[in-house]
XYZ file of C-alpha atoms in Angstrom:
560
model
C -32.959 -8.071 -30.017
C -30.623 -4.978 -29.933
C -30.576 -4.922 -26.125
C -27.461 -4.366 -23.976
C -27.144 -6.102 -20.608
C -24.662 -5.963 -17.724
C -23.553 -9.370 -16.376
C -24.337 -9.463 -12.658
C -23.510 -13.078 -11.726
C -22.697 -16.468 -13.286
C -23.483 -19.693 -11.413
C -23.674 -23.366 -12.309
C -27.248 -24.648 -12.291
C -26.318 -28.253 -11.476
C -22.844 -29.512 -10.534
C -23.479 -32.750 -12.451
C -24.339 -30.854 -15.609
C -22.182 -28.192 -17.370
C -25.081 -25.698 -17.494
C -24.645 -22.149 -16.187
C -27.203 -19.492 -15.276
C -26.183 -15.943 -16.206
C -27.996 -13.119 -14.366
C -28.246 -9.954 -16.454
C -29.240 -6.368 -15.711
C -30.982 -4.422 -18.470
C -29.422 -1.097 -19.504
C -30.940 1.588 -21.675
C -31.227 0.841 -25.400
C -28.941 3.742 -26.380
C -26.062 2.999 -23.978
C -23.370 3.418 -26.669
C -20.450 3.296 -24.222
C -21.564 -0.049 -22.860
C -21.980 -1.385 -26.403
C -18.400 -0.410 -27.255
C -17.183 -2.020 -24.060
C -19.137 -5.212 -24.776
C -17.704 -5.414 -28.313
C -14.193 -5.029 -26.935
C -14.680 -7.691 -24.250
C -16.037 -10.073 -26.928
C -12.756 -9.593 -28.809
C -10.753 -10.201 -25.618
C -12.671 -13.347 -24.706
C -12.185 -15.025 -28.062
C -11.249 -18.690 -28.123
C -11.303 -21.764 -30.329
C -14.449 -23.145 -28.648
C -17.417 -21.855 -26.682
C -15.964 -23.441 -23.519
C -12.685 -21.572 -24.000
C -14.620 -18.323 -24.369
C -16.632 -19.137 -21.228
C -13.387 -19.781 -19.303
C -11.922 -16.447 -20.427
C -15.067 -14.652 -19.313
C -15.076 -16.358 -15.898
C -11.465 -15.233 -15.334
C -12.324 -11.722 -16.509
C -15.118 -11.297 -13.943
C -13.180 -12.875 -11.074
C -15.064 -16.222 -10.883
C -11.863 -18.211 -10.250
C -13.335 -21.368 -8.669
C -15.740 -21.842 -11.576
C -12.902 -21.219 -14.057
C -10.810 -23.905 -12.307
C -13.623 -26.484 -12.580
C -14.052 -25.716 -16.263
C -10.341 -25.769 -17.224
C -9.642 -28.946 -15.211
C -12.428 -30.686 -17.151
C -11.089 -29.322 -20.465
C -7.546 -30.533 -19.647
C -8.802 -34.122 -19.269
C -10.313 -33.888 -22.764
C -7.296 -32.150 -24.424
C -6.049 -34.232 -27.352
C -2.902 -32.337 -28.473
C 0.029 -30.286 -27.141
C -1.360 -26.982 -28.386
C -4.618 -27.429 -26.434
C -2.714 -28.531 -23.308
C -0.353 -25.530 -23.461
C -3.334 -23.173 -23.704
C -5.148 -24.796 -20.748
C -1.996 -24.883 -18.557
C -1.680 -21.152 -19.169
C -5.326 -20.547 -18.241
C -4.951 -22.641 -15.067
C -1.944 -20.449 -14.251
C -4.136 -17.356 -14.743
C -6.724 -18.833 -12.391
C -4.119 -19.657 -9.684
C -2.682 -16.160 -10.046
C -6.154 -14.690 -9.555
C -6.579 -16.779 -6.389
C -3.237 -15.573 -5.007
C -1.520 -18.985 -5.334
C 1.536 -17.614 -7.112
C 3.947 -20.574 -6.926
C 1.258 -22.852 -8.351
C 0.562 -20.230 -11.045
C 4.260 -20.149 -12.023
C 4.293 -23.957 -12.145
C 1.365 -24.063 -14.644
C 2.921 -21.271 -16.734
C 6.253 -23.167 -16.902
C 4.392 -26.303 -18.119
C 2.812 -24.212 -20.854
C 6.173 -22.584 -21.727
C 7.857 -25.987 -22.068
C 5.352 -27.037 -24.762
C 5.451 -23.687 -26.614
C 9.286 -23.643 -26.723
C 9.260 -27.061 -28.418
C 6.588 -26.200 -30.953
C 6.805 -22.458 -31.767
C 9.365 -20.018 -33.277
C 11.207 -17.912 -30.659
C 9.406 -14.646 -31.547
C 5.887 -16.138 -31.513
C 3.269 -14.090 -29.618
C 2.158 -17.073 -27.533
C 5.688 -17.213 -26.091
C 5.490 -13.491 -25.271
C 2.241 -14.078 -23.381
C 3.753 -16.905 -21.343
C 6.855 -14.821 -20.513
C 4.488 -12.068 -19.398
C 2.540 -14.409 -17.133
C 5.692 -15.870 -15.562
C 6.888 -12.294 -14.982
C 3.621 -11.524 -13.192
C 3.951 -14.611 -10.994
C 7.498 -13.594 -9.942
C 6.243 -10.053 -9.326
C 3.528 -11.374 -7.018
C 6.104 -13.562 -5.254
C 8.252 -10.458 -4.634
C 11.143 -11.543 -6.904
C 11.367 -8.273 -8.852
C 14.638 -8.855 -10.742
C 13.221 -12.136 -12.160
C 9.972 -10.333 -13.000
C 11.828 -7.600 -14.942
C 13.813 -10.273 -16.826
C 10.624 -12.013 -18.091
C 8.743 -8.778 -18.836
C 11.678 -7.575 -20.965
C 11.510 -10.844 -22.970
C 7.802 -10.199 -23.509
C 8.299 -6.612 -24.648
C 11.098 -7.617 -27.055
C 8.760 -10.039 -28.892
C 5.718 -7.738 -28.821
C 7.627 -4.697 -30.128
C 8.761 -6.829 -33.124
C 5.421 -8.445 -33.923
C 2.658 -6.008 -32.893
C 1.629 -2.573 -34.124
C 2.822 0.244 -31.794
C -0.750 0.999 -30.655
C -1.774 -2.584 -29.824
C -3.414 -2.964 -26.355
C -1.271 -6.091 -25.740
C 1.855 -3.935 -25.901
C 0.197 -1.510 -23.474
C -0.349 -4.412 -21.070
C 3.358 -5.295 -21.143
C 4.441 -1.691 -20.555
C 1.969 -1.565 -17.670
C 3.324 -4.757 -16.113
C 6.978 -3.754 -16.196
C 5.943 -0.353 -14.813
C 4.412 -2.163 -11.841
C 7.666 -3.972 -11.113
C 9.711 -0.750 -11.251
C 7.151 0.871 -8.941
C 7.658 -1.871 -6.345
C 11.424 -1.586 -6.750
C 11.103 2.092 -5.790
C 12.194 3.354 -9.235
C 9.275 5.780 -9.635
C 10.549 7.673 -12.703
C 10.911 4.358 -14.616
C 7.488 3.249 -13.366
C 5.858 6.480 -14.554
C 7.623 6.243 -17.927
C 6.170 2.763 -18.640
C 2.734 3.489 -17.137
C 2.427 6.548 -19.396
C 3.511 4.551 -22.486
C 0.803 2.054 -21.615
C -1.797 4.777 -21.058
C -1.130 6.491 -24.417
C -1.832 3.248 -26.285
C -4.940 2.438 -24.259
C -6.357 5.932 -24.702
C -6.206 5.477 -28.504
C -7.210 1.826 -28.734
C -9.890 1.286 -26.079
C -13.389 2.598 -25.361
C -13.371 5.363 -22.681
C -14.943 3.126 -20.002
C -12.705 0.064 -20.473
C -11.350 -1.475 -17.212
C -7.766 -1.392 -18.584
C -7.960 2.402 -18.856
C -9.050 2.459 -15.220
C -6.036 0.294 -14.393
C -3.758 2.864 -16.066
C -5.271 5.747 -14.107
C -5.005 3.679 -10.930
C -1.338 2.822 -11.504
C -0.285 6.376 -12.353
C -2.159 7.510 -9.240
C -0.192 4.944 -7.233
C 3.159 6.360 -8.359
C 2.097 9.896 -7.446
C 0.993 8.584 -4.044
C 4.426 7.020 -3.422
C 6.075 10.263 -4.580
C 3.999 12.161 -1.995
C 1.893 14.130 -4.522
C -1.455 13.255 -2.913
C -3.706 15.627 -4.862
C -2.383 14.192 -8.167
C -2.824 10.663 -6.814
C -6.422 11.370 -5.824
C -7.163 12.919 -9.228
C -6.053 9.743 -11.070
C -7.718 7.362 -8.590
C -11.042 9.158 -9.028
C -10.784 8.839 -12.824
C -10.220 5.113 -12.331
C -13.180 4.826 -9.975
C -15.645 6.391 -12.436
C -14.785 3.734 -15.016
C -14.701 0.763 -12.632
C -18.105 1.502 -11.112
C -19.688 1.407 -14.585
C -17.698 -1.464 -16.068
C -17.458 -4.073 -13.290
C -19.799 -5.995 -10.977
C -20.047 -4.351 -7.530
C -18.050 -7.158 -5.851
C -15.188 -7.383 -8.373
C -11.670 -7.641 -6.801
C -10.394 -4.768 -9.014
C -12.853 -2.405 -7.293
C -11.434 -3.546 -3.951
C -7.897 -2.676 -5.123
C -9.109 0.797 -6.061
C -10.819 1.362 -2.685
C -7.642 0.256 -0.900
C -5.527 2.680 -2.945
C -7.754 5.680 -2.375
C -7.818 4.792 1.342
C -4.023 4.878 1.275
C -4.014 8.467 -0.008
C -6.436 9.624 2.692
C -4.285 7.838 5.291
C -1.183 9.665 4.008
C -3.116 12.959 4.108
C -4.057 12.317 7.754
C -7.801 11.952 7.068
C -8.152 8.712 9.041
C -11.948 8.405 9.061
C -12.016 8.658 5.236
C -9.136 6.182 5.006
C -10.981 3.692 7.206
C -14.161 4.102 5.147
C -12.371 3.130 1.900
C -10.264 0.365 3.467
C -13.419 -1.250 4.865
C -15.164 -1.057 1.463
C -12.152 -2.853 0.000
C -12.171 -5.470 2.753
C -15.888 -6.283 2.315
C -15.351 -7.115 -1.369
C -12.293 -9.278 -0.679
C -14.117 -11.124 2.100
C -16.918 -12.087 -0.308
C -14.838 -12.930 -3.373
C -11.464 -14.342 -2.285
C -10.237 -17.389 -0.340
C -9.595 -16.663 3.369
C -5.797 -16.936 2.939
C -5.474 -14.663 -0.125
C -2.643 -12.054 0.075
C -5.095 -9.267 -0.888
C -7.034 -9.950 2.323
C -3.751 -9.608 4.213
C -3.255 -6.212 2.519
C -6.711 -5.154 3.709
C -6.027 -6.164 7.307
C -2.666 -4.403 7.147
C -4.195 -1.172 5.797
C -6.907 -1.074 8.469
C -4.215 -1.748 11.094
C -2.222 1.240 9.807
C -5.151 3.600 10.304
C -5.764 2.366 13.861
C -2.034 2.790 14.511
C -2.155 6.386 13.238
C -5.244 7.011 15.386
C -3.303 5.778 18.439
C -5.469 2.682 18.993
C -2.527 0.290 19.347
C -4.409 -2.803 20.531
C -6.702 -2.593 17.457
C -3.695 -1.966 15.219
C -1.921 -5.036 16.600
C -5.043 -7.170 16.109
C -5.243 -6.305 12.381
C -1.482 -6.465 11.787
C -1.388 -9.976 13.263
C -4.329 -11.109 11.093
C -2.423 -9.821 8.069
C 0.798 -11.528 9.176
C -0.869 -14.945 9.644
C -2.084 -14.934 6.029
C 1.228 -13.696 4.625
C 3.216 -16.295 6.564
C 1.162 -19.072 4.922
C 0.726 -17.601 1.450
C 4.071 -15.952 0.638
C 7.722 -17.032 0.301
C 9.780 -16.343 3.493
C 11.705 -13.433 1.921
C 8.705 -11.595 0.421
C 8.733 -7.783 1.008
C 5.114 -7.915 2.279
C 6.252 -10.168 5.143
C 8.881 -7.548 5.991
C 6.118 -4.938 5.985
C 4.182 -7.023 8.534
C 7.230 -7.362 10.805
C 7.817 -3.599 10.506
C 4.246 -2.724 11.398
C 4.073 -5.058 14.400
C 7.448 -3.690 15.538
C 6.033 -0.170 15.231
C 3.147 -0.928 17.581
C 5.489 -2.431 20.193
C 7.686 0.670 19.865
C 4.717 2.977 20.534
C 3.653 0.787 23.454
C 7.139 1.120 24.992
C 8.202 -2.522 24.557
C 11.518 -1.693 22.863
C 13.116 -5.161 22.907
C 10.029 -6.614 21.132
C 10.070 -3.701 18.675
C 13.743 -4.274 17.851
C 13.152 -8.008 17.382
C 10.440 -7.406 14.736
C 12.270 -4.526 13.035
C 15.404 -6.661 12.622
C 13.369 -9.527 11.115
C 11.955 -7.037 8.602
C 15.393 -5.624 7.839
C 16.864 -9.071 7.041
C 14.146 -9.650 4.425
C 14.447 -6.138 2.948
C 18.222 -6.486 2.548
C 17.765 -9.716 0.550
C 14.667 -8.806 -1.437
C 15.104 -5.142 -2.375
C 17.623 -3.023 -4.309
C 20.045 -1.096 -2.006
C 18.356 2.296 -2.617
C 14.729 1.173 -2.143
C 12.618 3.470 0.103
C 11.406 0.440 2.126
C 15.014 -0.283 3.114
C 15.298 3.336 4.275
C 12.125 2.855 6.339
C 13.700 -0.243 7.866
C 16.848 1.659 8.949
C 14.635 4.479 10.228
C 12.566 2.134 12.394
C 15.618 0.542 14.024
C 16.992 4.044 14.655
C 13.735 5.032 16.377
C 14.010 2.163 18.872
C 17.641 2.988 19.702
C 16.595 6.613 20.251
C 13.814 5.546 22.615
C 16.323 3.348 24.453
C 18.635 6.375 24.841
C 21.402 5.034 22.555
C 21.772 8.240 20.502
C 24.920 7.347 18.532
C 23.261 4.112 17.303
C 20.051 6.029 16.532
C 21.952 8.628 14.500
C 23.838 5.911 12.610
C 20.596 4.233 11.443
C 18.733 7.510 10.786
C 21.572 8.727 8.551
C 21.630 5.436 6.587
C 17.897 5.882 6.075
C 18.267 9.529 5.050
C 20.909 8.784 2.381
C 18.542 6.353 0.648
C 15.559 8.733 0.838
C 17.660 11.556 -0.661
C 18.546 9.365 -3.670
C 15.173 7.665 -4.144
C 12.564 10.372 -3.485
C 11.673 13.864 -4.760
C 13.116 16.698 -2.614
C 9.680 17.630 -1.206
C 8.551 14.095 -0.261
C 6.957 13.764 3.224
C 9.243 10.797 4.047
C 12.268 13.093 3.673
C 10.601 15.486 6.112
C 10.195 12.623 8.604
C 13.861 11.744 8.111
C 15.021 15.318 8.865
C 12.684 15.395 11.856
C 14.072 12.156 13.300
C 17.686 13.326 13.011
C 16.663 16.631 14.625
C 15.085 14.724 17.506
C 18.345 12.889 18.264
C 20.348 16.147 18.238
C 17.746 17.668 20.571
C 18.081 14.741 22.994
C 21.884 15.059 22.781
C 21.644 18.757 23.724
C 22.849 20.104 20.343
C 19.953 22.566 19.960
C 21.205 24.564 16.958
C 21.623 21.306 14.965
C 18.199 20.127 16.150
C 16.550 23.374 15.035
C 18.301 23.193 11.649
C 16.888 19.704 10.915
C 13.423 20.435 12.349
C 13.090 23.527 10.147
C 14.149 21.566 7.031
C 11.447 19.050 7.902
C 8.833 21.753 8.507
C 9.466 23.473 5.149
C 8.762 20.238 3.265
C 5.634 19.471 5.293
C 4.228 22.968 4.799
C 4.462 22.495 1.013
C 3.483 18.834 0.767
C 0.721 18.316 3.347
C -2.745 19.725 4.140
C -2.698 22.503 6.789
C -4.311 20.275 9.463
C -2.107 17.201 8.924
C -0.843 15.555 12.164
C 2.753 15.621 10.834
C 2.621 19.435 10.716
C 1.579 19.348 14.366
C 4.630 17.156 15.056
C 6.842 19.776 13.352
C 5.500 22.615 15.504
C 5.824 20.414 18.588
C 9.458 19.551 17.818
C 10.509 23.153 17.173
C 8.760 24.115 20.419
C 10.735 21.431 22.281
C 14.058 22.938 21.146
C 13.040 26.436 22.263
C 12.026 24.935 25.631
C 15.447 23.355 26.034
C 16.997 26.732 25.141
C 14.884 28.376 27.893
C 12.771 30.526 25.525
C 9.361 29.690 27.050
C 7.229 32.234 25.162
C 8.511 30.854 21.814
C 7.973 27.328 23.137
C 4.368 28.021 24.073
C 3.700 29.613 20.671
C 4.799 26.446 18.806
C 3.211 23.987 21.266
C -0.151 25.757 20.918
C 0.070 25.690 17.097
C 0.703 21.950 17.357
C -2.152 21.465 19.820
C -4.714 23.261 17.605
C -3.994 20.894 14.707
C -4.084 17.783 16.900
C -7.412 18.796 18.446
C -8.953 18.975 14.954
C -7.183 16.028 13.323
C -6.973 13.316 15.991
C -9.404 11.287 18.125
C -9.881 12.685 21.657
C -7.881 9.845 23.278
C -4.871 9.887 20.913
C -1.462 9.754 22.691
C -0.201 12.693 20.564
C -2.943 14.868 22.061
C -1.712 13.788 25.497
C 1.787 14.743 24.329
C 0.529 18.276 23.571
C -1.139 18.654 26.973
C 1.978 17.293 28.690
C 4.337 19.644 26.848
C 2.227 22.744 27.480
C 1.887 21.700 31.145
C 5.662 21.360 31.532
C 6.235 24.860 30.090
C 3.750 26.402 32.525
C 5.575 24.517 35.297
C 8.902 26.008 34.179
C 7.273 29.464 34.115
C 6.035 28.960 37.717
C 2.321 28.836 36.814
C 1.654 25.588 38.715
C -2.162 25.557 38.589
C -2.084 25.800 34.760
C 0.677 23.200 34.673
C -1.357 20.771 36.793
C -4.482 21.249 34.660
C -2.642 20.350 31.415
C -0.652 17.472 32.924
C -3.809 15.862 34.342
C -5.500 16.094 30.925
C -2.452 14.342 29.450
C -2.519 11.575 32.074
C -6.259 10.990 31.580
C -5.714 10.303 27.843
C -2.623 8.144 28.369
C -4.384 5.928 30.914
C -7.054 5.183 28.283
C -4.714 4.582 25.346
C -1.502 2.982 26.705
C -0.596 -0.010 28.906
C -0.516 0.922 32.662
C 3.264 0.452 32.968
C 4.150 2.497 29.862
C 7.206 4.759 30.437
C 5.194 7.797 29.283
C 2.499 7.262 31.949
C 5.197 6.958 34.629
C 6.891 10.145 33.368
C 3.666 12.228 33.369
C 2.684 10.884 36.825
C 6.103 11.973 38.159
C 5.646 15.434 36.592
C 2.245 15.806 38.307
C 3.754 14.820 41.672
C 6.585 17.343 41.217
C 4.122 20.168 40.422
C 1.994 19.270 43.459
C 5.087 19.453 45.702
C 5.921 22.925 44.352
C 2.348 24.111 44.967
């Protein structure tokens, strides 16, 4: 018939009968790219029987429940070890797709047991099983185990496959993912690029695996703080995925989440929310309600609300994420630590420091067990605990944790990474509170130089830099310099943040206090009242910041 179709949906016509209806969308007759893609997918979904090919296809398009029904039925009919080993592996693939990683590992191990008895040690089927077990450990957060199995896979594949085989690319990609999560970004990039070079030669230009490569390389650049590079690679991935996959495929959701992450890092919170919600809608339709990817979605949306200063919304989404992770993941999984960290962060912003410390310390215990000693997440953990001690006025403790954090960031990240800027800024803040203004200025200026290079000109973190430098000049009694930096900070915050964000209140408060010190009490009162109005909308009524601003207003009124 010489017609090319896109598969839109597959559904079983009657549960009592193994008959499926496949909905197709007609494409143009001369869609050469789609033909190449279809030919490639036919190769990838090969199998000894039609049912095996159907199972492969169901897994490929994310129809995991239907794949489970099919493979369970095939297992009952399996007559030899070879068939059983294959089906155990496919059931593992299905469980992995559904986010049930321990069950996936269990099926893979059953398959491995049979293959070890029946195959030579460098057989490709063994490599594939090692790969799958590596993926299961990766998803469970056990990265050293994951690396161990991926290395076994690569050893076999490098012996038995040609150097431009897409299966070798897959293995390089997988080990790259583990190194990325371990915070070893140069190693991650090395393997992702090896994978990409093979895929570029071997696959059609709109193949989903090429999109995966672009997506992964983009992810490393995002972690390294190079947001424009990250966005460039994510957009390349998106162009392919939109053409190659159904509109509700989980891989599209992963992409939307990643691009949202870049916009969040760049301070464009409305864009970030737009992409995170696109991701969430797909996951909600296609995944079980306790799938870890749904938890990631809730967590991401919570992060944006946190950055926008809407702490009650942030807490709501962080807790939804935590409930899923608590059920679905092992107790020492890094994603659980992330949840504890995020919830702790909200309590810190809301002024409940004992609660914040409780959650931060839970996160830290997991990070210490689960991550290598120089992982950036461990640095974040030290940083968070330091922030609470600073807010509690325990400056020596704060400095101790901030410096632990900084040492890791210096080793693990490029010299112009925004997280290093935050680290310098935090240390500067402690010195400022301790009255060591020259030290404070030194660290704030280091922070500002990085942010000026790494971030867009209207990023909220740049506003924080100006604000911090202004605070030091205020403490040194140089009010004209102070006002200059506070106003620079305020201009950015007015553009970048919602009108009721606590950081905007911080700007009004700081400018008001300077006018008070300069004896201009009517100006001081005007700015302080603007600050209080925002804080009363965005923070709990007994928050220390509200009490502080109220006291400042009363003091100005007395002087008037």
